[in-house]
Short mmCIF file of C-alpha atoms and ligand atoms in Angstrom, two decimals:
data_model
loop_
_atom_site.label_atom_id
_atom_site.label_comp_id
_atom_site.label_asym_id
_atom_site.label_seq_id
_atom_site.Cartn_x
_atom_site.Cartn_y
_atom_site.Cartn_z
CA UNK A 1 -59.85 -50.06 51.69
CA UNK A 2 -61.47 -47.69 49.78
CA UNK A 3 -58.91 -44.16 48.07
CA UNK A 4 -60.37 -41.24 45.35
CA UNK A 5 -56.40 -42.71 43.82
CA UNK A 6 -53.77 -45.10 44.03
CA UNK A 7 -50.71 -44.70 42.46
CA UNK A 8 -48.46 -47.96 41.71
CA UNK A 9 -44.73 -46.51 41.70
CA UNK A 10 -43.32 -44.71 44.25
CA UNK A 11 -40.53 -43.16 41.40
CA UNK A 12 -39.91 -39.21 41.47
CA UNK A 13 -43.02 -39.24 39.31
CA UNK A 14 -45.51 -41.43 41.57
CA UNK A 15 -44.65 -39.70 44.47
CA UNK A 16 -44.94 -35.78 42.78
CA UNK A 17 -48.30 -37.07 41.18
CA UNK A 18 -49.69 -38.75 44.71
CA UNK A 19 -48.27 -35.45 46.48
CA UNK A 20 -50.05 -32.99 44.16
CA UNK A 21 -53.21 -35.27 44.57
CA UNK A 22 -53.35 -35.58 47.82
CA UNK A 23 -53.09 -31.60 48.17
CA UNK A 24 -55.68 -31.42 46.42
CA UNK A 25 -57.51 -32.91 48.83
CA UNK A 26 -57.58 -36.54 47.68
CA UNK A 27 -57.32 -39.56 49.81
CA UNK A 28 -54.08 -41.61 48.32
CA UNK A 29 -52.41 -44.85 48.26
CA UNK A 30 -48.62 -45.67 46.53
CA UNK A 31 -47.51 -49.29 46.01
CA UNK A 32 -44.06 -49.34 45.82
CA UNK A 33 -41.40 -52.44 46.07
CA UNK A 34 -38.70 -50.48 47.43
CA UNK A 35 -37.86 -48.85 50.94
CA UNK A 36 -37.77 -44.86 50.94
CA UNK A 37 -34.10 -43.68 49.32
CA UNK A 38 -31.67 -43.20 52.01
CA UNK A 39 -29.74 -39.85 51.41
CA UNK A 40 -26.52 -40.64 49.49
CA UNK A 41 -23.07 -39.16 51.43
CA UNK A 42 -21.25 -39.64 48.18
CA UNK A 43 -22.85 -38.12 44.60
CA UNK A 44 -24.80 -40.51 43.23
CA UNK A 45 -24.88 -42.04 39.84
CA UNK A 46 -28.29 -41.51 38.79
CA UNK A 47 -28.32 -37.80 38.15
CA UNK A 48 -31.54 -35.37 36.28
CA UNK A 49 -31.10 -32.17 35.02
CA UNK A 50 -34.09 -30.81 35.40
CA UNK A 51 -35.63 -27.80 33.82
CA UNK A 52 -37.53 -24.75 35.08
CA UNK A 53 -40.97 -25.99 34.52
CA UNK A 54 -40.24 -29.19 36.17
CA UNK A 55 -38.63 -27.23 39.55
CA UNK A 56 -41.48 -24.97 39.39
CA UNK A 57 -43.89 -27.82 40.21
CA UNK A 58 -41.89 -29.54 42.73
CA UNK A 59 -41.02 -25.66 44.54
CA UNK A 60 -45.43 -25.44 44.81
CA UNK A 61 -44.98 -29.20 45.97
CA UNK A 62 -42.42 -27.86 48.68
CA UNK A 63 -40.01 -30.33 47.68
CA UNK A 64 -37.59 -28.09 45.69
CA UNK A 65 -36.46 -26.26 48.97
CA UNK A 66 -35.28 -29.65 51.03
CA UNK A 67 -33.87 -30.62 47.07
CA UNK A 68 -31.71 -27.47 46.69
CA UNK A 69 -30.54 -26.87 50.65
CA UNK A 70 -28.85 -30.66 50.27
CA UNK A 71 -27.25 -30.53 46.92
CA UNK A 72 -27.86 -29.64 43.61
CA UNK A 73 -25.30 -28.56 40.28
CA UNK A 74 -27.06 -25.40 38.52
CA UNK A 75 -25.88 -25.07 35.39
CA UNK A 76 -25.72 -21.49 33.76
CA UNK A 77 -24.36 -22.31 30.18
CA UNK A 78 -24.55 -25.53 27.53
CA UNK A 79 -21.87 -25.87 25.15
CA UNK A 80 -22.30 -28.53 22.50
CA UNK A 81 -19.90 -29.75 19.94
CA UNK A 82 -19.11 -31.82 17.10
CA UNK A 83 -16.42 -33.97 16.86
CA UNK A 84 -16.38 -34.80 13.11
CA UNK A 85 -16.84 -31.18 11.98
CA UNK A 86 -16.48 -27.62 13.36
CA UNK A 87 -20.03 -27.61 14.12
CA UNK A 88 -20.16 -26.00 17.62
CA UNK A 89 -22.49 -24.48 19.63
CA UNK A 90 -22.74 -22.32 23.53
CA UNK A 91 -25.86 -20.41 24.68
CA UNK A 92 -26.12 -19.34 28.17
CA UNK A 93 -28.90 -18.46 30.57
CA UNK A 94 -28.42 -14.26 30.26
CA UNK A 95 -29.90 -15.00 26.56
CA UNK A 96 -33.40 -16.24 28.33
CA UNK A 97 -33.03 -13.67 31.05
CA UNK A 98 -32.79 -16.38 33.38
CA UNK A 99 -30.32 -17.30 36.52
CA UNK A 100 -29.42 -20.63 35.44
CA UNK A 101 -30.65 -22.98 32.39
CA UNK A 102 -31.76 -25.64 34.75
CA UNK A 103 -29.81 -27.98 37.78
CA UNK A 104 -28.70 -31.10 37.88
CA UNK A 105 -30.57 -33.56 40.95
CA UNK A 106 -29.68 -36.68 42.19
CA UNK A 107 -33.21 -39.32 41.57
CA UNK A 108 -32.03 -40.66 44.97
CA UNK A 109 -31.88 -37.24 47.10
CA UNK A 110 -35.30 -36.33 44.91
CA UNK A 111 -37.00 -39.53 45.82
CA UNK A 112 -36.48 -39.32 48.83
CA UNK A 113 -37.60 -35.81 49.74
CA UNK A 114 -40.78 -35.94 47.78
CA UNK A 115 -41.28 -39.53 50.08
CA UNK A 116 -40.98 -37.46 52.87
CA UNK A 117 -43.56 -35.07 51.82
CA UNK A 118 -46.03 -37.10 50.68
CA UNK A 119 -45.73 -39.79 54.11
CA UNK A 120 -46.10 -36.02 56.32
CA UNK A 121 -48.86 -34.81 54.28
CA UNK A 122 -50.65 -37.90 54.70
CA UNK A 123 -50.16 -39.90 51.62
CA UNK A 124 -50.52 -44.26 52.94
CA UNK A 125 -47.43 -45.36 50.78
CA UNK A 126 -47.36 -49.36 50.96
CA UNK A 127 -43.93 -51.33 50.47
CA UNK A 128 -44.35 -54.67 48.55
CA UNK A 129 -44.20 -55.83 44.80
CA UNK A 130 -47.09 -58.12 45.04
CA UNK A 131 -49.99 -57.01 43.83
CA UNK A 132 -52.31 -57.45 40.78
CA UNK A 133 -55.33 -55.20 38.54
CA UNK A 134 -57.99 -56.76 39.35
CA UNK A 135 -60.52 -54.50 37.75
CA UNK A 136 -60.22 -51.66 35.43
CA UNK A 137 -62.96 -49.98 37.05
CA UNK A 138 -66.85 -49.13 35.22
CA UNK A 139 -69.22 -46.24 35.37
CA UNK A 140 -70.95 -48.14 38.30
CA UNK A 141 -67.48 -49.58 39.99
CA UNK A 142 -64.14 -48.36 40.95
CA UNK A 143 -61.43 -50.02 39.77
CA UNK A 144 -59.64 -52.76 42.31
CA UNK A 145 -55.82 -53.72 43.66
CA UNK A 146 -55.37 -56.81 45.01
CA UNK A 147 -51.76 -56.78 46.95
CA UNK A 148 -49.68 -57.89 49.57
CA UNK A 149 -51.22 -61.04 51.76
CA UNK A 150 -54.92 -60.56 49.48
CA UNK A 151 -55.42 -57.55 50.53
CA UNK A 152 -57.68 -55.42 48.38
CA UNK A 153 -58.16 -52.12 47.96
CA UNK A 154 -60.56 -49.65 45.12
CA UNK A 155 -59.96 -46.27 43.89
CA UNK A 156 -62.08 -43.90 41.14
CA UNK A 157 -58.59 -43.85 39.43
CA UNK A 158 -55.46 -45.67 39.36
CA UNK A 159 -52.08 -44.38 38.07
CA UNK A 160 -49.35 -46.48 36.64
CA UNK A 161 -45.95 -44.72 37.39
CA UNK A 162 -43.97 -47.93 37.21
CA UNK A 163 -41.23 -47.03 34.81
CA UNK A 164 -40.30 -47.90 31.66
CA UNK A 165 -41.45 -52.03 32.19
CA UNK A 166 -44.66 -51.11 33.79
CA UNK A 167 -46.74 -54.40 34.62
CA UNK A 168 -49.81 -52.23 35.19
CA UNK A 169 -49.50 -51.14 31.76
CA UNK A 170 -49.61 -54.52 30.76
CA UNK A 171 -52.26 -55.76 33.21
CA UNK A 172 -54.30 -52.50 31.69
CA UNK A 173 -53.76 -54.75 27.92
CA UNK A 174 -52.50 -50.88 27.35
CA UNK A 175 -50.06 -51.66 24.40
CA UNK A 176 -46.93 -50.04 23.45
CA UNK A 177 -44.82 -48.72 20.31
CA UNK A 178 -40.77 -49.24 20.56
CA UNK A 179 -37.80 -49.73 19.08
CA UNK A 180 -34.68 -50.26 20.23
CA UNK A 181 -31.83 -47.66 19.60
CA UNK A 182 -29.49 -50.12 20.17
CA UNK A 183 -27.58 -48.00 22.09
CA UNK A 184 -26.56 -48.26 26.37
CA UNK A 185 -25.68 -45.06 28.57
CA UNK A 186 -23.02 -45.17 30.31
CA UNK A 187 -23.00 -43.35 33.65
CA UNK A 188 -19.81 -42.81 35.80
CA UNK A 189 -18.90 -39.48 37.98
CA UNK A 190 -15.18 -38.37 37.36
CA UNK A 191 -12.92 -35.70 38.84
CA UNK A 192 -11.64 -33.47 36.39
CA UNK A 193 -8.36 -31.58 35.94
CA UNK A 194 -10.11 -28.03 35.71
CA UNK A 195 -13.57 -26.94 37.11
CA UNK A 196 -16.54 -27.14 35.10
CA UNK A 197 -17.78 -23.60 35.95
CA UNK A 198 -21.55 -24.63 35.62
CA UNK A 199 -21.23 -25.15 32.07
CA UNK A 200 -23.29 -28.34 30.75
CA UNK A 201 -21.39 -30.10 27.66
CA UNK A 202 -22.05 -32.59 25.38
CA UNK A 203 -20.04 -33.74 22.30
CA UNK A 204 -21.47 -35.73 19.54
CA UNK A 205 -19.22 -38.98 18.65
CA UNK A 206 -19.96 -41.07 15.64
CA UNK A 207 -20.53 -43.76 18.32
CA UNK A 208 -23.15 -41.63 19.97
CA UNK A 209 -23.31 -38.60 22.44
CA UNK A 210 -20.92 -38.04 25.76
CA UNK A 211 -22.38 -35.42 28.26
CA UNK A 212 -20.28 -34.37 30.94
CA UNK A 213 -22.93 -32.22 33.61
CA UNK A 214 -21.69 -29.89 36.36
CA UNK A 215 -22.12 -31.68 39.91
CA UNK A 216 -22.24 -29.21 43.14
CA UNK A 217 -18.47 -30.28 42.87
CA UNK A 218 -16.57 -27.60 40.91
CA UNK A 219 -14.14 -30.15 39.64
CA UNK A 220 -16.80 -33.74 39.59
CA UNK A 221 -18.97 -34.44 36.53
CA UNK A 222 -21.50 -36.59 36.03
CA UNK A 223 -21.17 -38.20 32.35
CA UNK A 224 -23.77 -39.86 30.47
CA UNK A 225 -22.41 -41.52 27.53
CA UNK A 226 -24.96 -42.76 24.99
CA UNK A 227 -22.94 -45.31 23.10
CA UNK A 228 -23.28 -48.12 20.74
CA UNK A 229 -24.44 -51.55 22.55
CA UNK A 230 -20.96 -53.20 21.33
CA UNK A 231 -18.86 -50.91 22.14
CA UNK A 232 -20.58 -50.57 26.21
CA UNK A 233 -20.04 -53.87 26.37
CA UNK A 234 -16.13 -53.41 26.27
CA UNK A 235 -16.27 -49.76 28.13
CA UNK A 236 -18.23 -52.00 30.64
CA UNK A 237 -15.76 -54.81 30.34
CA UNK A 238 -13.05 -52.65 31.48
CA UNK A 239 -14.56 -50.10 33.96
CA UNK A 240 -11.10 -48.71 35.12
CA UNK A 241 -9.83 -47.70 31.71
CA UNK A 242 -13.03 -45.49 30.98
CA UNK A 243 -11.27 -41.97 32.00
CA UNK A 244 -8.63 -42.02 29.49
CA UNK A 245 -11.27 -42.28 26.84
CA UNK A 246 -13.28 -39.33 28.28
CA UNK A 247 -10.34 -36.95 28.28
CA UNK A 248 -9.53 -38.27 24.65
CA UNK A 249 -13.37 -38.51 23.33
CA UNK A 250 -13.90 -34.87 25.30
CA UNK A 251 -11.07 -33.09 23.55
CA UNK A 252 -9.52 -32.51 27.09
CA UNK A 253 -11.80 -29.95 27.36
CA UNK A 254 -11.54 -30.11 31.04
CA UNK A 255 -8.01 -31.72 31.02
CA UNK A 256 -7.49 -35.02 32.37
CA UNK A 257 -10.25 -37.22 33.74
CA UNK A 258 -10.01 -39.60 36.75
CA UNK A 259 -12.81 -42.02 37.72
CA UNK A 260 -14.38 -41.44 41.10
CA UNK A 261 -17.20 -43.78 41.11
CA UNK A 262 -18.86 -47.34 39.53
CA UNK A 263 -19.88 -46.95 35.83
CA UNK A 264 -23.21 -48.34 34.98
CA UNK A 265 -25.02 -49.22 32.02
CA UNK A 266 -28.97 -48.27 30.78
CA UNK A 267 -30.04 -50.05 27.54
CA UNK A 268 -31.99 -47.16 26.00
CA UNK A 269 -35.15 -47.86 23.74
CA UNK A 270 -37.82 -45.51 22.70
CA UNK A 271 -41.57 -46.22 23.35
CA UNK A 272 -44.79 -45.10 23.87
CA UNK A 273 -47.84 -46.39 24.74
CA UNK A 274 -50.43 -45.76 22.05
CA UNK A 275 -53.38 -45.18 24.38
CA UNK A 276 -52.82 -44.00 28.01
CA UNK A 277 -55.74 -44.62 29.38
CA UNK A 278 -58.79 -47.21 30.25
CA UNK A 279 -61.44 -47.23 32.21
CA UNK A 280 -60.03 -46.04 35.58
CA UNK A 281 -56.48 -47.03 34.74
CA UNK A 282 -53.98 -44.09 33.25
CA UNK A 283 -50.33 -43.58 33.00
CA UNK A 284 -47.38 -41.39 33.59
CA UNK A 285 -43.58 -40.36 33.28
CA UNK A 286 -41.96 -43.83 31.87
CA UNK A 287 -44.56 -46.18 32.12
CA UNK A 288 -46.67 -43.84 29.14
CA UNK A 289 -42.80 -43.22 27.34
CA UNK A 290 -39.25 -43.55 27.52
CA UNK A 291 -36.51 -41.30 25.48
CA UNK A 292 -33.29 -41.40 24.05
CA UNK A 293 -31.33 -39.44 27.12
CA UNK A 294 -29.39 -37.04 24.91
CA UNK A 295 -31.37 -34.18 25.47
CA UNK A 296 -32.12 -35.35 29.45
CA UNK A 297 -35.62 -34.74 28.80
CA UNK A 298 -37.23 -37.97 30.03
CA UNK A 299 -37.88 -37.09 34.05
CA UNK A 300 -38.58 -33.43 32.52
CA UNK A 301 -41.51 -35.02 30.47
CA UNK A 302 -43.17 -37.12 33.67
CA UNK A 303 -43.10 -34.05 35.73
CA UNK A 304 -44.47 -31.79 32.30
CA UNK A 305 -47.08 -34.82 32.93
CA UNK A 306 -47.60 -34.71 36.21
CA UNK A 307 -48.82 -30.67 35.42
CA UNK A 308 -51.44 -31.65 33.27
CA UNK A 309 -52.79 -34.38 34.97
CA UNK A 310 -53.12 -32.71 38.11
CA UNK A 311 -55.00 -30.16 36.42
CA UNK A 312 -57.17 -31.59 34.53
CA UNK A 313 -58.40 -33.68 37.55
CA UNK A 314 -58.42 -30.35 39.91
CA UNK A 315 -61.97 -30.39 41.22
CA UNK A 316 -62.81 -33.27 39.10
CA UNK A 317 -65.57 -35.64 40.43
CA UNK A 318 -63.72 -39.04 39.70
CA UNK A 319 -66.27 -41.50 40.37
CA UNK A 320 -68.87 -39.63 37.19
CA UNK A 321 -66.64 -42.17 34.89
CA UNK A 322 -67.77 -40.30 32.12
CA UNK A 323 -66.36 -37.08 33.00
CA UNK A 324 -63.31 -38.49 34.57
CA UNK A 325 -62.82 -39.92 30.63
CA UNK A 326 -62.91 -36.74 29.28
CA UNK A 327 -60.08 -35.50 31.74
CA UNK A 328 -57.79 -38.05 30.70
CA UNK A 329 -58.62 -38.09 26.77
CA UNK A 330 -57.45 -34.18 27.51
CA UNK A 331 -54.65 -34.89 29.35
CA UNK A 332 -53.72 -37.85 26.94
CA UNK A 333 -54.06 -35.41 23.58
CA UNK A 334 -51.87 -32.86 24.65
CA UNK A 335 -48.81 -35.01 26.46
CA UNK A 336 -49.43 -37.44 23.76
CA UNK A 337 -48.16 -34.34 21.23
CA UNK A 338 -45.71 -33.13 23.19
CA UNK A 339 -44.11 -36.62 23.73
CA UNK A 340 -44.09 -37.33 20.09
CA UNK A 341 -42.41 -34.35 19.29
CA UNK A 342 -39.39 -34.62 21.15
CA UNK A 343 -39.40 -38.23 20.11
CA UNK A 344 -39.22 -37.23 16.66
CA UNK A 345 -36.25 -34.59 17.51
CA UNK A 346 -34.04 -37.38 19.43
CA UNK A 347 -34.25 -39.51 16.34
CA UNK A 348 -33.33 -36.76 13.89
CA UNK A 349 -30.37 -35.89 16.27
CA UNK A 350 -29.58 -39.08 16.80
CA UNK A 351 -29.63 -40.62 13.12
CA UNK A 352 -28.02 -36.84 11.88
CA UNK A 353 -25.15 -37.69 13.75
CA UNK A 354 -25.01 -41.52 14.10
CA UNK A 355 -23.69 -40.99 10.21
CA UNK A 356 -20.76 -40.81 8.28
CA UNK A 357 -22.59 -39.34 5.24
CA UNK A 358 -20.86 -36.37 3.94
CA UNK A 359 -24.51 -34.40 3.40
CA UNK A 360 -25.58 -34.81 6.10
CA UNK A 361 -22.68 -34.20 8.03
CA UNK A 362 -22.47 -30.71 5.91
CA UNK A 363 -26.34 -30.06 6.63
CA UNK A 364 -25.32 -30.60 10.63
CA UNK A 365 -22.85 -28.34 10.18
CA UNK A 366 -24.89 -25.75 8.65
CA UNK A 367 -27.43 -26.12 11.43
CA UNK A 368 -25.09 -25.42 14.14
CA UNK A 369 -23.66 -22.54 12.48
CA UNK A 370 -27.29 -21.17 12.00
CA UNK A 371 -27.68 -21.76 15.34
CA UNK A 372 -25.10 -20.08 16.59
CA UNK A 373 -25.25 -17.08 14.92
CA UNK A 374 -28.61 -16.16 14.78
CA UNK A 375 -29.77 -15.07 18.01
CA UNK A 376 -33.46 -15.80 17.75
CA UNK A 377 -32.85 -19.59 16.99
CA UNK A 378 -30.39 -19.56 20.01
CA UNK A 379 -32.98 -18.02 21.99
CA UNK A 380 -35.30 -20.23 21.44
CA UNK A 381 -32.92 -22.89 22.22
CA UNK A 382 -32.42 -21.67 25.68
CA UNK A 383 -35.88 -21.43 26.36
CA UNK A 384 -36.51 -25.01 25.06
CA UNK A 385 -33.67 -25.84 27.67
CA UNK A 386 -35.56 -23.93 30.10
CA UNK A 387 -38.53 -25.56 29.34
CA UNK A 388 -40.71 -22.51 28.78
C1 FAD B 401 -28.76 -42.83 31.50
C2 FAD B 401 -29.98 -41.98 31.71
C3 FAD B 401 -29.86 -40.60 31.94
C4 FAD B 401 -30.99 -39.80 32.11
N1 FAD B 401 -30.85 -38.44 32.30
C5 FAD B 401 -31.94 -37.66 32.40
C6 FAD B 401 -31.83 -36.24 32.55
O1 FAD B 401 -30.73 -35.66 32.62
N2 FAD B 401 -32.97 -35.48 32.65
C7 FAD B 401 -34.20 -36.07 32.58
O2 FAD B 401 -35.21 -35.34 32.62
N3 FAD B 401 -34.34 -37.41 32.45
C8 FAD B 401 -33.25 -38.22 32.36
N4 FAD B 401 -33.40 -39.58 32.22
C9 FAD B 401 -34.75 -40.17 32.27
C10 FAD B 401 -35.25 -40.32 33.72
O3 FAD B 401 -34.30 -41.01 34.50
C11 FAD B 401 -36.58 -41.06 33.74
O4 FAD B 401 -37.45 -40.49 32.80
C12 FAD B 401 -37.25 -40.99 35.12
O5 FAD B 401 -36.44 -41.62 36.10
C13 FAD B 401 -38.60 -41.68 35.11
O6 FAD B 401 -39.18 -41.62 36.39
P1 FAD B 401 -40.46 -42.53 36.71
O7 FAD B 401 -40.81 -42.22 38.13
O8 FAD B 401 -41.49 -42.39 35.64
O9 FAD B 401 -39.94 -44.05 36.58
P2 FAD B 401 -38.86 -44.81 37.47
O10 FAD B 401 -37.79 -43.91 37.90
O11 FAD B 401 -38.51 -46.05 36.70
O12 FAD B 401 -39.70 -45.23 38.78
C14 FAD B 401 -40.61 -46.30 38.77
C15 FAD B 401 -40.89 -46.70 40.22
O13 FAD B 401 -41.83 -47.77 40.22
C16 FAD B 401 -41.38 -48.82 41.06
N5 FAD B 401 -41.87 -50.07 40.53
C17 FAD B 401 -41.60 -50.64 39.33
N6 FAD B 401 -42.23 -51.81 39.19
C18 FAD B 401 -42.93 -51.99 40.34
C19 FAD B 401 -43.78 -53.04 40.81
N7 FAD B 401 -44.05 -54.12 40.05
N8 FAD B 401 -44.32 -52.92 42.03
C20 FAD B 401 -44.08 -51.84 42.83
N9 FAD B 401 -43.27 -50.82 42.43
C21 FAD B 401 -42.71 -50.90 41.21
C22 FAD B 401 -39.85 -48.72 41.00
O14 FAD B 401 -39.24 -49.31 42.14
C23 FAD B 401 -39.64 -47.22 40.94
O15 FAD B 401 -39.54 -46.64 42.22
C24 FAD B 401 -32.28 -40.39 32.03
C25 FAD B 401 -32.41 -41.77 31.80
C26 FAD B 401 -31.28 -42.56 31.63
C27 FAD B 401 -31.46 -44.04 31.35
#
């Protein structure tokens, strides 16, 4: 079988690269182990809160409509807080003349939309976890997939979008940089005495950040709790006596908290891969970087990603190897950048508060109240929430 690309993981950032690809007019195959999402009844636990940029692309995609008529939790305000020091921050979305800030998606209702999408507009998607690189690709050869019962098939280019552990990666001998922050979120959904009123929060614990994000359910949040491996292991020890702590840990800032779901753990680790491309072979969302959730930037990078790929491939003759190169070395400089930065600002939030130093809990404190008060910083705060 012969495809311009083939994309191995069918994640929300497989399936919005193979979508935009194949709209462009390319021929497209996804290798992916699981079955297509079903849609959830109940809210799921695996939640994004994606930003304007990253709805923008999946609206031109046509996925954003099906997204939003089924469920979604747009936030209009962010209020984050400190709970060693008065530090304290709330911007809203009227201070980036905007309607909301961003909107909180289930992966699983996502997935499966953008599934549907790509299957109708024509996209082969194949179900199976065996397969195997066997060629990078040349200037005289497309690169090769062998999968399934030795089947084989080529493409001019082949995208790994298989997460965080991505075995094309490895088959690509594409190496990575990582280290571990030795921290696990948490994730639970909990029903809360007073509604949320669309207002994302997060409070910053000396154990690590708690976020508590509006759900389409005025009264149901979805937390992610970035905490210290030891202590997940007893939270996760003990998954019925989690609420208490969130009403304590939250400063009953919606009152009393009453679990509603399972609580599940993520080991979180930073890394990047230090070159993102070979041959024929390049990567996106998670499999070229994964980031400490406290800002919920990670999906918001793959799809910021999936942008720049698709356009620096638009009208792109793949098989000329050397101008297909080119492509990626742009695409790689400029996500490369942008994925180091907000590396670099995760780590400086998360070792500025991680501390019980009294300078640099005074230095936090005079950041926030800079923040706060002068409008231009907060400004630009929205918009980075916006992702403008
Ligand atoms: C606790 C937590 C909270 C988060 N909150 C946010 C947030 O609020 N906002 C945000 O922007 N980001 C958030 N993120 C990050 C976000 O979840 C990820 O960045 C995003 O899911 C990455 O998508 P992806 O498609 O690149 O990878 P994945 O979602 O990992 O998808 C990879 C796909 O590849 C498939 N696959 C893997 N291996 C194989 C194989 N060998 N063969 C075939 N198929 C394979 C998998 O089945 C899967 O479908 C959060 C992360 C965590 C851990």
């Amino acid at each position: 079988m012969n495809y311009d690309v083939i994309v191995i993981g069918g994640g929300m950032i497989g399936l919005t690269m193979a979508l935009g690809l194949k709209q462009q007019g390319r021929s497209v195959m996804v290798i992916e182990q699981h079955e297509q999402p079903a849609l959830p009844n109940e809210l799921e636990l695996r939640v994004s809160a994606l930003n304007h940029r990253s709805r923008a692309l999946l609206d031109e995609l046509g996925v954003w409509p099906l997204v939003s008529d089924f469920r979604i939790g747009p936030y209009t305000d962010m209020h984050v807080w400190d709970k060693d020091s008065p530090a304290d921050i709330h911007f809203s979305a009227t201070e980036a003349n905007a309607d909301d800030l961003g909107a909180i998606t289930e992966n699983r209702v996502l997935e499966h939309f953008l599934w549907q999408r790509a299957e109708a507009a024509g996209v082969v998607i194949t179900k199976t976890a065996q397969w195997r690189l066997r060629d990078c690709g040349s200037a005289q050869q497309a690169a090769e997939i062998e999968y399934g019962e030795q089947q084989r098939a080529q493409a001019q280019l082949i995208i790994g979008a298989d997460g965080g552990r991505s075995r094309l990666r490895q088959q690509a001998g594409l190496t990575v940089r990582f280290w571990d922050y030795e921290q696990v979120g948490v994730v639970a959904n909990l029903r809360m005495e007073k509604p949320h009123n669309g207002v994302a929060r997060q409070v910053f614990l000396p154990t690590g950040p708690l976020a508590l994000l509006p759900t389409p359910d005025t009264d149901v949040v979805s937390i992610v709790w970035s905490m210290d491996s030891s202590l997940a292991q007893t939270r996760l020890a003990n998954k019925a006596r989690l609420a208490p702590f969130v009403t304590a840990e939250s400063g009953r800032c919606l009152g009393e908290a009453e679990l509603i779901s399972d609580v599940k753990g993520f080991p979180l680790r930073m890394q990047y891969a230090q070159q993102w491309h070979a041959q024929r072979v390049v990567l996106v969302g998670d499999a070229a970087h994964t980031i400490h959730p406290l800002a919920g930037q990670g999906a918001n990078l793959g799809f910021a990603d999936c942008v720049c790929l698709l356009e620096n491939l638009q009208q792109r003759e793949l098989a000329d190897l050397s101008s297909l190169t080119r492509s990626l070395g742009r695409y790689q400089r400029e996500r490369k950048a942008d994925t180091q930065t907000m590396i670099a600002a995760m780590e400086l939030f998360k070792r500025g508060f991680g501390t019980s130093n009294p300078w640099i809990k005074a230095v936090r404190s005079l950041g926030f109240l800079a923040a706060e008060r002068i409008t231009p910083i907060k400004q630009k705060l929205a918009e980075v929430a916006l992702g403008r």
